[in-house]
Amino acid sequence: MAETKAPAERPLSPHLLIYRPMLTMMMSIVHRITGFGLYFGTLLLAWWLIAAASGPNAYAKFEWFAGSIIGRLILFGYTWALLHHMLGGIRHLIWDTGRGFGPNEREWLAAANLIGSIALTVVLWIVGLLAMGGPR
Amino acid sequence: MSDAPVKHIRTPLARVRGRGAARSGTGHFWRQRLTAVANIPLTIAAVIIIIVLLGRNQAAAAQILGSPAVAIIMLLFVASVTTHMRIGMQVIIEDYVHDDSAKLTLLMANTFFTVAVALASAYGILKLSFGV
């Protein structure tokens, strides 16, 4: 847009780096980072679906990756990012109704978002590993 | 923008309309919320489907993924998620990339990527459904 190189002659709002880190602020940043990660992670979804559609050999390749240590780490991180972004999204939808902006409410929502996403990730992985017949 | 008293025939509103980084109004805001709401039940359903498929071989996974209810849920999931992530990435690009040519290039790449992921995923699901 406008290529204004000269410093603006108006009061600027304090930049991010000036603030003492707050939970709600960190959660806002993490929401964007998780969304960014989820974006590229959809390649795994596409790979998985195409592999399933292609046949046993292609599927075995995906399973090999998903079962490897790096694959497991990526999928674990992806699970957390997905749940964190989803719970964060619910938080944003609550805010969209004009509710949850109070000093206590927003702290409580942020904490619930973080704790909930970690707890749900662990629960899902326990369920998933049990569904696979224990860790392999 | 100059502060000089230039005579404009167009009204101030007409001059600023469509001047946002996205060159558009609230359409994206609304669609982002719409797909966010849709993503919640669809993601829960997709996660359940994935857990059910864990540890199964390709033949079993293909059969379950290709069954009508599962395939339709997965198609809806892919459509909603890719729409949502395209808008989200566009916001990120518009926030951090201010050079016009770089911004337009990235916005194009964003659309290419999301459409490619959406179509590739949909192709996989449909191929399983129709068994071709």
XYZ file of N, CA and C in Angstrom:
804
model
N 0.838 -1.204 0.000
C 0.000 0.000 0.000
C 0.869 1.249 0.000
N 0.509 2.251 0.766
C 1.265 3.507 0.756
C 2.684 3.271 1.252
N 3.673 3.646 0.439
C 5.064 3.424 0.826
C 5.572 4.598 1.654
N 5.030 4.793 2.822
C 5.480 5.893 3.666
C 6.703 5.452 4.437
N 7.852 6.032 4.076
C 9.097 5.646 4.739
C 9.392 6.577 5.907
N 8.866 7.801 5.831
C 9.127 8.769 6.884
C 8.406 8.350 8.166
N 9.047 8.617 9.348
C 8.383 8.238 10.592
C 7.061 9.006 10.742
N 6.071 8.297 11.234
C 4.756 8.914 11.377
C 4.796 9.980 12.473
N 4.242 11.118 12.172
C 4.229 12.208 13.159
C 2.940 12.164 13.960
N 2.709 11.032 14.564
C 1.532 10.894 15.416
C 1.894 9.893 16.499
N 1.160 9.941 17.595
C 1.479 8.981 18.660
C 1.245 7.559 18.170
N 2.233 6.685 18.392
C 2.097 5.295 17.990
C 1.672 4.475 19.205
N 0.866 3.464 18.942
C 0.474 2.597 20.048
C 1.694 1.793 20.473
N 1.808 1.481 21.767
C 2.982 0.736 22.231
C 3.090 -0.585 21.499
N 4.278 -0.913 21.078
C 4.467 -2.155 20.332
C 4.532 -3.340 21.280
N 4.277 -4.513 20.694
C 4.278 -5.787 21.405
C 5.450 -5.938 22.380
N 6.649 -5.546 21.890
C 7.862 -5.833 22.653
C 7.978 -4.986 23.915
N 7.171 -3.928 23.998
C 7.242 -3.062 25.164
C 6.460 -3.649 26.330
N 5.452 -4.438 26.004
C 4.615 -5.009 27.057
C 5.333 -6.109 27.824
N 5.035 -6.199 29.107
C 5.406 -7.383 29.887
C 4.521 -8.516 29.381
N 5.100 -9.687 29.089
C 4.272 -10.775 28.546
C 3.119 -11.130 29.482
N 1.933 -11.238 28.899
C 0.766 -11.635 29.673
C 0.214 -12.911 29.070
N -0.523 -13.659 29.861
C -1.051 -14.940 29.387
C -1.943 -14.750 28.168
N -2.872 -13.785 28.255
C -3.811 -13.591 27.145
C -3.067 -13.200 25.867
N -2.012 -12.419 26.045
C -1.228 -11.969 24.897
C -0.473 -13.145 24.267
N 0.139 -13.964 25.133
C 0.858 -15.128 24.628
C -0.101 -16.090 23.928
N -1.303 -16.214 24.480
C -2.292 -17.119 23.876
C -2.712 -16.627 22.502
N -2.780 -15.312 22.363
C -3.145 -14.738 21.066
C -2.070 -15.064 20.035
N -0.802 -14.938 20.456
C 0.311 -15.228 19.551
C 0.325 -16.716 19.210
N 0.116 -17.540 20.248
C 0.145 -18.993 20.029
C -1.010 -19.417 19.115
N -2.143 -18.726 19.221
C -3.277 -19.052 18.355
C -2.884 -18.880 16.883
N -2.181 -17.810 16.621
C -1.746 -17.564 15.241
C -0.684 -18.575 14.811
N 0.264 -18.868 15.713
C 1.326 -19.822 15.375
C 0.749 -21.216 15.130
N -0.185 -21.644 15.974
C -0.784 -22.965 15.777
C -1.568 -22.998 14.463
N -2.268 -21.909 14.145
C -2.987 -21.845 12.873
C -2.030 -21.969 11.705
N -0.890 -21.304 11.824
C 0.147 -21.352 10.790
C 0.664 -22.782 10.623
N 0.898 -23.453 11.738
C 1.387 -24.825 11.684
C 0.346 -25.778 11.113
N -0.906 -25.600 11.537
C -1.986 -26.469 11.068
C -2.151 -26.363 9.556
N -1.932 -25.156 9.053
C -2.033 -24.886 7.613
C -1.149 -25.858 6.827
N 0.125 -25.934 7.212
C 1.049 -26.802 6.475
C 0.854 -28.273 6.833
N 0.332 -28.509 8.033
C 0.078 -29.890 8.446
C -1.004 -30.571 7.620
N -1.842 -29.781 6.937
C -2.884 -30.401 6.105
C -2.265 -31.218 4.975
N -0.983 -30.971 4.679
C -0.292 -31.807 3.691
C -0.291 -33.268 4.145
N -0.170 -33.468 5.469
C -0.187 -34.833 6.007
C -1.558 -35.468 5.809
N -2.600 -34.659 6.013
C -3.973 -35.150 5.803
C -4.157 -35.580 4.351
N -3.707 -34.724 3.438
C -3.838 -35.035 2.012
C -3.032 -36.280 1.664
N -1.823 -36.357 2.212
C -0.966 -37.516 1.967
C -1.653 -38.789 2.441
N -2.183 -38.740 3.659
C -2.847 -39.909 4.243
C -4.026 -40.362 3.374
N -4.867 -39.423 2.955
C -6.050 -39.758 2.163
C -5.666 -40.319 0.794
N -4.677 -39.680 0.167
C -4.236 -40.166 -1.151
C -3.589 -41.544 -1.017
N -2.820 -41.723 0.060
C -2.173 -43.017 0.282
C -3.216 -44.111 0.462
N -4.246 -43.802 1.234
C -5.314 -44.783 1.449
C -5.998 -45.121 0.134
N -6.124 -44.116 -0.734
C -6.801 -44.318 -2.020
C -5.896 -45.004 -3.030
N -4.579 -44.962 -2.794
C -3.647 -45.474 -3.801
C -3.381 -46.968 -3.659
N -3.401 -47.471 -2.425
C -3.161 -48.898 -2.259
C -2.249 -49.220 -1.087
N -2.029 -50.515 -0.842
C -1.282 -50.960 0.343
C 0.136 -50.401 0.419
N 0.839 -50.334 -0.729
C 2.230 -49.870 -0.683
C 2.320 -48.411 -0.265
N 1.476 -47.568 -0.889
C 1.471 -46.143 -0.552
C 1.066 -45.950 0.904
N 0.106 -46.745 1.350
C -0.361 -46.627 2.736
C 0.729 -47.053 3.707
N 1.475 -48.092 3.324
C 2.562 -48.554 4.185
C 3.629 -47.476 4.343
N 3.882 -46.728 3.261
C 4.860 -45.640 3.344
C 4.400 -44.581 4.333
N 3.120 -44.228 4.255
C 2.605 -43.231 5.197
C 2.685 -43.763 6.628
N 2.291 -45.022 6.798
C 2.317 -45.609 8.144
C 3.735 -45.662 8.695
N 4.694 -45.925 7.801
C 6.084 -45.941 8.247
C 6.471 -44.561 8.782
N 6.086 -43.511 8.010
C 6.407 -42.157 8.462
C 5.682 -41.827 9.764
N 4.387 -42.105 9.803
C 3.587 -41.763 10.989
C 4.073 -42.522 12.220
N 4.637 -43.713 11.997
C 5.095 -44.517 13.116
C 6.522 -44.217 13.545
N 7.266 -43.478 12.703
C 8.643 -43.141 13.052
C 8.656 -42.124 14.188
N 9.836 -41.968 14.793
C 9.919 -41.056 15.940
C 9.587 -39.627 15.518
N 10.141 -39.203 14.377
C 9.862 -37.840 13.901
C 8.380 -37.698 13.545
N 7.844 -38.722 12.901
C 6.427 -38.699 12.539
C 5.538 -38.588 13.765
N 5.870 -39.403 14.773
C 5.098 -39.373 16.019
C 5.166 -37.994 16.672
N 6.381 -37.416 16.688
C 6.547 -36.091 17.308
C 5.722 -35.046 16.567
N 5.778 -35.104 15.230
C 5.010 -34.140 14.433
C 3.513 -34.314 14.687
N 3.066 -35.560 14.698
C 1.634 -35.811 14.899
C 1.190 -35.433 16.311
N 2.076 -35.654 17.291
C 1.739 -35.251 18.662
C 1.606 -33.730 18.739
N 2.584 -33.037 18.163
C 2.522 -31.571 18.119
C 1.310 -31.087 17.335
N 1.002 -31.815 16.278
C -0.142 -31.432 15.448
C -1.454 -31.604 16.205
N -1.528 -32.679 16.983
C -2.729 -32.906 17.794
C -2.923 -31.753 18.774
N -1.826 -31.381 19.442
C -1.934 -30.282 20.408
C -2.299 -28.980 19.703
N -1.637 -28.688 18.574
C -1.919 -27.447 17.851
C -3.382 -27.396 17.419
N -3.891 -28.525 16.952
C -5.289 -28.592 16.506
C -6.242 -28.318 17.664
N -5.994 -28.980 18.797
C -6.888 -28.805 19.944
C -6.757 -27.406 20.524
N -5.524 -26.911 20.576
C -5.306 -25.577 21.120
C -5.987 -24.517 20.249
N -5.850 -24.684 18.952
C -6.464 -23.721 18.026
C -7.989 -23.826 18.078
N -8.496 -25.030 18.255
C -9.941 -25.217 18.331
C -10.502 -24.601 19.613
N -9.862 -24.880 20.749
C -10.329 -24.289 22.006
C -10.151 -22.772 21.968
N -9.047 -22.313 21.384
C -8.836 -20.871 21.228
C -9.898 -20.252 20.344
N -10.307 -21.007 19.329
C -11.362 -20.531 18.436
C -12.689 -20.400 19.170
N -12.967 -21.377 20.032
C -14.193 -21.306 20.836
C -14.150 -20.074 21.734
N -12.956 -19.811 22.297
C -12.752 -18.621 23.135
C -13.057 -17.351 22.320
N -12.574 -17.330 21.085
C -12.828 -16.170 20.231
C -14.314 -16.037 19.895
N -14.980 -17.183 19.690
C -16.414 -17.136 19.393
C -17.190 -16.614 20.602
N -16.744 -16.971 21.802
C -17.380 -16.438 23.019
C -17.184 -14.918 23.055
N -15.962 -14.496 22.742
C -15.679 -13.056 22.722
C -16.521 -12.337 21.665
N -16.773 -13.025 20.537
C -17.574 -12.420 19.471
C -18.975 -12.062 19.945
N -19.467 -12.760 20.980
C -20.791 -12.442 21.504
C -20.719 -11.292 22.511
N -19.498 -10.804 22.762
C -19.347 -9.685 23.701
C -19.138 -10.129 25.129
N -19.054 -11.435 25.349
C -18.878 -11.954 26.703
C -17.430 -12.378 26.940
N -17.061 -12.515 28.199
C -15.759 -13.084 28.553
C -14.603 -12.113 28.513
N -14.908 -10.815 28.545
C -13.828 -9.820 28.479
C -13.373 -9.316 29.856
N -14.078 -9.726 30.893
C -13.720 -9.256 32.237
C -12.329 -9.704 32.627
N -11.684 -8.965 33.573
C -10.306 -9.286 33.944
C -10.139 -10.734 34.414
N -11.095 -11.219 35.197
C -10.977 -12.597 35.667
C -11.357 -13.587 34.582
N -12.415 -13.235 33.851
C -12.925 -14.159 32.829
C -11.870 -14.445 31.766
N -11.222 -13.397 31.287
C -10.283 -13.620 30.191
C -9.065 -14.412 30.649
N -8.644 -14.209 31.900
C -7.541 -15.011 32.438
C -7.969 -16.465 32.579
N -9.186 -16.639 33.085
C -9.714 -17.983 33.287
C -9.851 -18.713 31.952
N -10.380 -18.005 30.950
C -10.544 -18.604 29.628
C -9.198 -19.009 29.024
N -8.212 -18.138 29.186
C -6.884 -18.419 28.627
C -6.271 -19.641 29.294
N -6.386 -19.702 30.629
C -5.827 -20.840 31.361
C -6.547 -22.128 30.983
N -7.879 -22.052 30.877
C -8.666 -23.237 30.510
C -8.288 -23.716 29.116
N -8.048 -22.770 28.243
C -7.643 -23.090 26.868
C -6.332 -23.876 26.864
N -5.358 -23.372 27.614
C -4.030 -23.998 27.629
C -4.064 -25.364 28.312
N -4.661 -25.397 29.508
C -4.710 -26.657 30.264
C -5.561 -27.679 29.513
N -6.686 -27.201 28.974
C -7.584 -28.097 28.237
C -6.914 -28.711 27.026
N -6.154 -27.906 26.292
C -5.531 -28.429 25.072
C -4.473 -29.477 25.411
N -3.699 -29.240 26.471
C -2.663 -30.210 26.858
C -3.311 -31.496 27.373
N -4.318 -31.337 28.236
C -4.985 -32.511 28.804
C -5.656 -33.343 27.713
N -6.357 -32.666 26.806
C -7.058 -33.383 25.733
C -6.079 -34.098 24.803
N -4.924 -33.460 24.558
C -3.912 -34.087 23.702
C -3.437 -35.397 24.315
N -3.130 -35.342 25.619
C -2.643 -36.539 26.305
C -3.723 -37.625 26.296
N -4.964 -37.221 26.591
C -6.062 -38.200 26.609
C -6.243 -38.832 25.229
N -6.232 -38.007 24.186
C -6.425 -38.535 22.833
C -5.322 -39.513 22.447
N -4.097 -39.204 22.864
C -2.982 -40.096 22.505
C -3.045 -41.397 23.282
N -3.505 -41.323 24.524
C -3.673 -42.576 25.274
C -4.740 -43.422 24.593
N -5.860 -42.778 24.231
C -6.937 -43.494 23.534
C -6.417 -44.054 22.203
N -5.659 -43.230 21.484
C -5.151 -43.652 20.175
C -4.185 -44.826 20.289
N -3.278 -44.768 21.274
C -2.304 -45.849 21.437
C -2.988 -47.122 21.901
N -4.027 -46.977 22.738
C -4.790 -48.154 23.155
C -5.525 -48.762 21.954
N -6.046 -47.854 21.083
C -6.768 -48.338 19.901
C -5.832 -49.101 18.977
N -4.554 -48.754 19.019
C -3.582 -49.443 18.162
C -3.046 -50.710 18.842
N -3.515 -50.952 20.052
C -3.022 -52.131 20.770
C -1.736 -51.855 21.510
N -1.659 -50.706 22.143
C -0.483 -50.358 22.928
C 0.612 -49.769 22.084
N 1.609 -49.165 22.735
C 2.716 -48.524 21.997
C 3.508 -49.573 21.222
N 3.863 -49.210 20.007
C 4.631 -50.166 19.185
C 6.016 -49.615 18.883
N -1.191 9.980 2.072
C -2.334 10.905 1.969
C -1.883 12.319 2.316
N -2.144 13.254 1.448
C -1.751 14.632 1.746
C -2.875 15.332 2.487
N -2.479 16.236 3.336
C -3.477 16.984 4.093
C -3.852 18.281 3.388
N -3.215 18.522 2.223
C -3.509 19.746 1.479
C -4.976 19.771 1.066
N -5.564 20.938 1.096
C -6.984 21.030 0.757
C -7.223 20.847 -0.739
N -7.189 19.600 -1.188
C -7.433 19.294 -2.593
C -8.935 19.133 -2.796
N -9.392 19.672 -3.906
C -10.831 19.539 -4.182
C -11.119 18.155 -4.766
N -11.907 17.380 -4.069
C -12.282 16.065 -4.550
C -13.742 16.059 -4.957
N -14.004 15.435 -6.103
C -15.395 15.269 -6.500
C -15.995 14.092 -5.759
N -15.151 13.062 -5.531
C -15.653 11.881 -4.833
C -15.747 12.171 -3.340
N -16.702 11.515 -2.705
C -16.878 11.722 -1.262
C -15.759 11.013 -0.516
N -15.476 11.440 0.730
C -14.431 10.767 1.505
C -14.688 9.271 1.642
N -15.952 8.878 1.783
C -16.266 7.457 1.922
C -15.887 6.686 0.656
N -16.244 7.268 -0.492
C -15.955 6.594 -1.761
C -14.456 6.438 -1.962
N -13.686 7.407 -1.454
C -12.237 7.346 -1.653
C -11.584 6.260 -0.806
N -12.116 5.986 0.373
C -11.474 4.984 1.236
C -12.039 3.585 1.033
N -13.156 3.500 0.352
C -13.790 2.186 0.175
C -12.866 1.252 -0.603
N -12.741 0.016 -0.104
C -11.916 -0.965 -0.802
C -10.433 -0.714 -0.670
N -10.064 0.157 0.280
C -8.648 0.501 0.442
C -7.960 -0.313 1.531
N -8.692 -1.195 2.184
C -8.072 -2.022 3.208
C -7.054 -2.942 2.572
N -6.215 -3.591 3.409
C -5.171 -4.461 2.880
C -5.771 -5.576 2.028
N -7.003 -5.982 2.356
C -7.637 -7.066 1.616
C -8.437 -6.541 0.438
N -8.561 -5.221 0.321
C -9.385 -4.590 -0.712
C -10.844 -5.054 -0.627
N -11.263 -5.462 0.521
C -12.645 -5.904 0.661
C -13.107 -5.677 2.102
N -14.365 -5.961 2.347
C -14.935 -5.624 3.644
C -15.043 -6.768 4.613
N -16.239 -7.012 5.093
C -16.416 -7.956 6.194
C -16.694 -9.384 5.725
N -16.659 -9.616 4.427
C -16.952 -10.963 3.909
C -16.053 -12.018 4.515
N -14.755 -11.707 4.607
C -13.819 -12.675 5.160
C -14.043 -12.898 6.648
N -14.328 -11.812 7.347
C -14.585 -11.919 8.792
C -15.723 -12.904 9.026
N -16.791 -12.705 8.267
C -17.959 -13.568 8.438
C -17.652 -15.010 8.065
N -16.983 -15.221 6.928
C -16.695 -16.587 6.496
C -15.731 -17.290 7.456
N -14.834 -16.495 8.065
C -13.910 -17.078 9.038
C -14.683 -17.608 10.239
N -15.694 -16.847 10.678
C -16.516 -17.301 11.819
C -17.378 -18.491 11.420
N -17.955 -18.408 10.230
C -18.822 -19.489 9.739
C -18.057 -20.812 9.696
N -16.859 -20.783 9.105
C -16.080 -22.012 9.001
C -15.516 -22.414 10.364
N -15.263 -21.428 11.248
C -14.781 -21.758 12.594
C -15.840 -22.584 13.318
N -17.096 -22.149 13.210
C -18.188 -22.879 13.861
C -18.325 -24.268 13.235
N -18.251 -24.335 11.907
C -18.371 -25.623 11.220
C -17.215 -26.544 11.579
N -16.037 -25.971 11.768
C -14.844 -26.778 12.046
C -14.961 -27.552 13.352
N -15.694 -27.011 14.324
C -15.729 -27.648 15.647
C -16.329 -29.063 15.564
N -17.581 -29.225 15.128
C -18.097 -30.604 15.051
C -17.374 -31.451 13.999
N -16.954 -30.823 12.902
C -16.295 -31.588 11.838
C -14.930 -32.102 12.289
N -14.197 -31.283 13.070
C -12.898 -31.726 13.574
C -13.071 -32.852 14.580
N -14.065 -32.704 15.461
C -14.318 -33.772 16.440
C -14.639 -35.077 15.699
N -15.484 -34.978 14.675
C -15.845 -36.171 13.895
C -14.621 -36.750 13.194
N -13.804 -35.879 12.599
C -12.619 -36.354 11.875
C -11.636 -37.037 12.823
N -11.472 -36.466 14.030
C -10.558 -37.069 15.006
C -11.066 -38.446 15.414
N -12.375 -38.578 15.612
C -12.950 -39.885 15.963
C -12.707 -40.886 14.825
N -12.926 -40.438 13.595
C -12.700 -41.316 12.433
C -11.246 -41.778 12.384
N -10.324 -40.832 12.611
C -8.898 -41.172 12.560
C -8.546 -42.173 13.660
N -9.098 -41.968 14.864
C -8.807 -42.905 15.960
C -9.340 -44.300 15.635
N -10.534 -44.346 15.029
C -11.107 -45.634 14.639
C -10.203 -46.337 13.614
N -9.576 -45.555 12.756
C -8.762 -46.129 11.679
C -7.343 -46.498 12.118
N -6.936 -46.031 13.313
C -5.564 -46.292 13.771
C -5.303 -47.789 13.847
N -4.161 -48.196 13.304
C -3.755 -49.585 13.422
C -4.419 -50.522 12.422
N -5.363 -49.999 11.639
C -5.993 -50.860 10.627
C -5.162 -50.836 9.346
N -5.257 -51.915 8.587
C -4.504 -51.949 7.337
C -5.214 -51.127 6.254
N -4.569 -51.016 5.113
C -5.076 -50.138 4.048
C -6.463 -50.565 3.585
N -6.691 -51.863 3.464
C -7.979 -52.338 2.954
C -9.114 -51.915 3.886
N -8.873 -52.086 5.199
C -9.903 -51.711 6.170
C -10.091 -50.200 6.195
N -8.956 -49.467 6.176
C -9.038 -48.002 6.193
C -9.774 -47.492 4.959
N -9.462 -48.108 3.808
C -10.093 -47.678 2.561
C -11.598 -47.924 2.591
N -11.967 -49.074 3.154
C -13.388 -49.417 3.204
C -14.159 -48.436 4.092
N -13.580 -48.130 5.270
C -14.268 -47.225 6.200
C -14.298 -45.801 5.638
N -13.138 -45.345 5.130
C -13.084 -43.973 4.596
C -13.996 -43.792 3.393
N -14.238 -44.863 2.651
C -15.051 -44.767 1.443
C -16.542 -44.941 1.692
N -16.903 -45.301 2.931
C -18.332 -45.460 3.211
C -19.004 -44.086 3.212
N -20.272 -44.044 2.774
C -20.904 -42.739 2.507
C -20.828 -41.731 3.660
N -21.229 -42.113 4.852
C -21.286 -41.153 5.959
C -19.891 -40.603 6.270
N -18.910 -41.515 6.358
C -17.540 -41.099 6.685
C -16.974 -40.204 5.583
N -17.208 -40.614 4.332
C -16.674 -39.830 3.208
C -17.278 -38.427 3.175
N -18.585 -38.331 3.422
C -19.244 -37.011 3.394
C -18.717 -36.129 4.523
N -18.557 -36.715 5.711
C -18.010 -35.943 6.838
C -16.596 -35.463 6.504
N -15.782 -36.361 5.940
C -14.402 -35.981 5.612
C -14.363 -34.900 4.526
N -15.281 -34.993 3.552
C -15.335 -33.963 2.501
C -15.719 -32.604 3.089
N -16.704 -32.608 3.980
C -17.120 -31.361 4.634
C -15.973 -30.802 5.472
N -15.286 -31.711 6.182
C -14.147 -31.319 7.008
C -13.071 -30.640 6.158
N -12.734 -31.271 5.048
C -11.699 -30.723 4.160
C -12.134 -29.365 3.598
N -13.391 -29.269 3.172
C -13.875 -28.017 2.579
C -13.845 -26.881 3.597
N -14.347 -27.162 4.804
C -14.424 -26.116 5.824
C -13.037 -25.690 6.301
N -12.190 -26.689 6.541
C -10.850 -26.405 7.062
C -10.010 -25.625 6.041
N -10.073 -26.029 4.787
C -9.233 -25.348 3.797
C -9.730 -23.919 3.535
N -11.047 -23.718 3.597
C -11.570 -22.350 3.469
C -11.081 -21.492 4.626
N -11.185 -22.067 5.837
C -10.779 -21.363 7.055
C -9.293 -21.015 7.027
N -8.482 -21.959 6.616
C -7.031 -21.721 6.677
C -6.559 -20.779 5.570
N -7.306 -20.738 4.476
C -6.948 -19.795 3.418
C -7.153 -18.358 3.913
N -8.274 -18.124 4.579
C -8.529 -16.781 5.101
C -7.521 -16.437 6.197
N -7.258 -17.421 7.069
C -6.331 -17.181 8.169
C -4.942 -16.826 7.676
N -4.452 -17.571 6.687
C -3.122 -17.282 6.162
C -3.114 -15.940 5.439
N -4.224 -15.599 4.792
C -4.291 -14.299 4.117
C -4.135 -13.161 5.132
N -4.763 -13.326 6.300
C -4.645 -12.307 7.350
C -3.197 -12.179 7.802
N -2.528 -13.337 7.979
C -1.130 -13.311 8.414
C -0.270 -12.596 7.369
N -0.489 -12.928 6.085
C 0.294 -12.300 5.018
C 0.049 -10.789 5.011
N -1.213 -10.395 5.121
C -1.529 -8.965 5.076
C -0.975 -8.211 6.289
N -0.824 -8.933 7.398
C -0.294 -8.288 8.605
C 1.210 -8.038 8.510
N 1.938 -8.956 7.887
C 3.395 -8.891 7.970
C 4.087 -8.536 6.660
N 3.417 -8.725 5.541
C 4.070 -8.447 4.253
C 3.468 -7.176 3.665
N 4.283 -6.139 3.589
C 3.751 -4.844 3.159
C 4.156 -4.479 1.743
N 5.173 -5.159 1.227
C 5.578 -4.916 -0.151
C 4.529 -5.517 -1.080
N 4.002 -4.704 -1.988
C 2.855 -5.122 -2.784
C 3.105 -6.368 -3.622
N 4.272 -6.419 -4.297
C 4.499 -7.564 -5.187
C 4.691 -8.846 -4.372
N 5.418 -8.735 -3.258
C 5.602 -9.917 -2.402
C 4.264 -10.353 -1.825
N 3.465 -9.372 -1.433
C 2.171 -9.694 -0.830
C 1.267 -10.404 -1.842
N 1.209 -9.861 -3.059
C 0.347 -10.469 -4.072
C 0.820 -11.875 -4.437
N 2.162 -12.043 -4.496
C 2.712 -13.371 -4.795
C 2.304 -14.378 -3.721
N 2.459 -13.955 -2.457
C 2.124 -14.862 -1.358
C 0.622 -15.140 -1.298
N -0.178 -14.115 -1.590
C -1.634 -14.328 -1.590
C -2.026 -15.331 -2.674
N -1.364 -15.242 -3.826
C -1.614 -16.224 -4.896
C -1.182 -17.609 -4.441
N 0.038 -17.685 -3.882
C 0.550 -18.983 -3.424
C -0.377 -19.581 -2.373
N -0.918 -18.721 -1.526
C -1.855 -19.165 -0.492
C -3.068 -19.833 -1.121
N -3.632 -19.194 -2.132
C -4.792 -19.773 -2.808
C -4.423 -21.069 -3.511
N -3.280 -21.066 -4.205
C -2.849 -22.282 -4.895
C -2.700 -23.438 -3.914
N -2.023 -23.162 -2.794
C -1.763 -24.217 -1.805
C -3.062 -24.777 -1.240
N -3.950 -23.876 -0.814
C -5.174 -24.350 -0.154
C -6.082 -25.089 -1.134
N -6.158 -24.591 -2.357
C -6.987 -25.276 -3.363
C -6.386 -26.641 -3.696
N -5.052 -26.698 -3.804
C -4.392 -27.970 -4.110
C -4.622 -28.983 -2.998
N -4.458 -28.554 -1.744
C -4.681 -29.466 -0.614
C -6.140 -29.929 -0.596
N -7.053 -28.991 -0.828
C -8.482 -29.327 -0.803
C -8.814 -30.341 -1.893
N -8.350 -30.087 -3.108
C -8.684 -30.973 -4.226
C -7.994 -32.321 -4.099
N -6.737 -32.322 -3.641
C -6.023 -33.586 -3.476
C -6.725 -34.452 -2.427
N -7.121 -33.837 -1.309
C -7.807 -34.585 -0.257
C -9.155 -35.086 -0.756
N -9.893 -34.214 -1.430
C -11.213 -34.597 -1.944
C -11.080 -35.725 -2.972
N -10.032 -35.648 -3.783
C -9.789 -36.700 -4.774
C -9.587 -38.044 -4.075
N -8.777 -38.041 -3.032
C -8.532 -39.274 -2.287
C -9.817 -39.849 -1.713
N -10.629 -38.980 -1.102
C -11.881 -39.439 -0.482
C -12.838 -39.985 -1.545
N -12.965 -39.241 -2.645
C -13.907 -39.649 -3.695
C -13.446 -40.933 -4.378
N -12.145 -41.065 -4.557
C -11.615 -42.284 -5.179
C -11.956 -43.495 -4.309
N -11.834 -43.318 -2.990
C -12.182 -44.407 -2.080
C -13.679 -44.697 -2.126
N -14.473 -43.642 -2.245
C -15.931 -43.810 -2.232
C -16.415 -44.532 -3.471
N -15.867 -44.155 -4.620
C -16.352 -44.710 -5.876
C -15.555 -45.943 -6.295
N -14.485 -46.219 -5.548
C -13.712 -47.426 -5.792
C -13.114 -47.553 -7.180
N -12.674 -46.433 -7.731
C -12.077 -46.495 -9.072
C -10.563 -46.400 -8.984
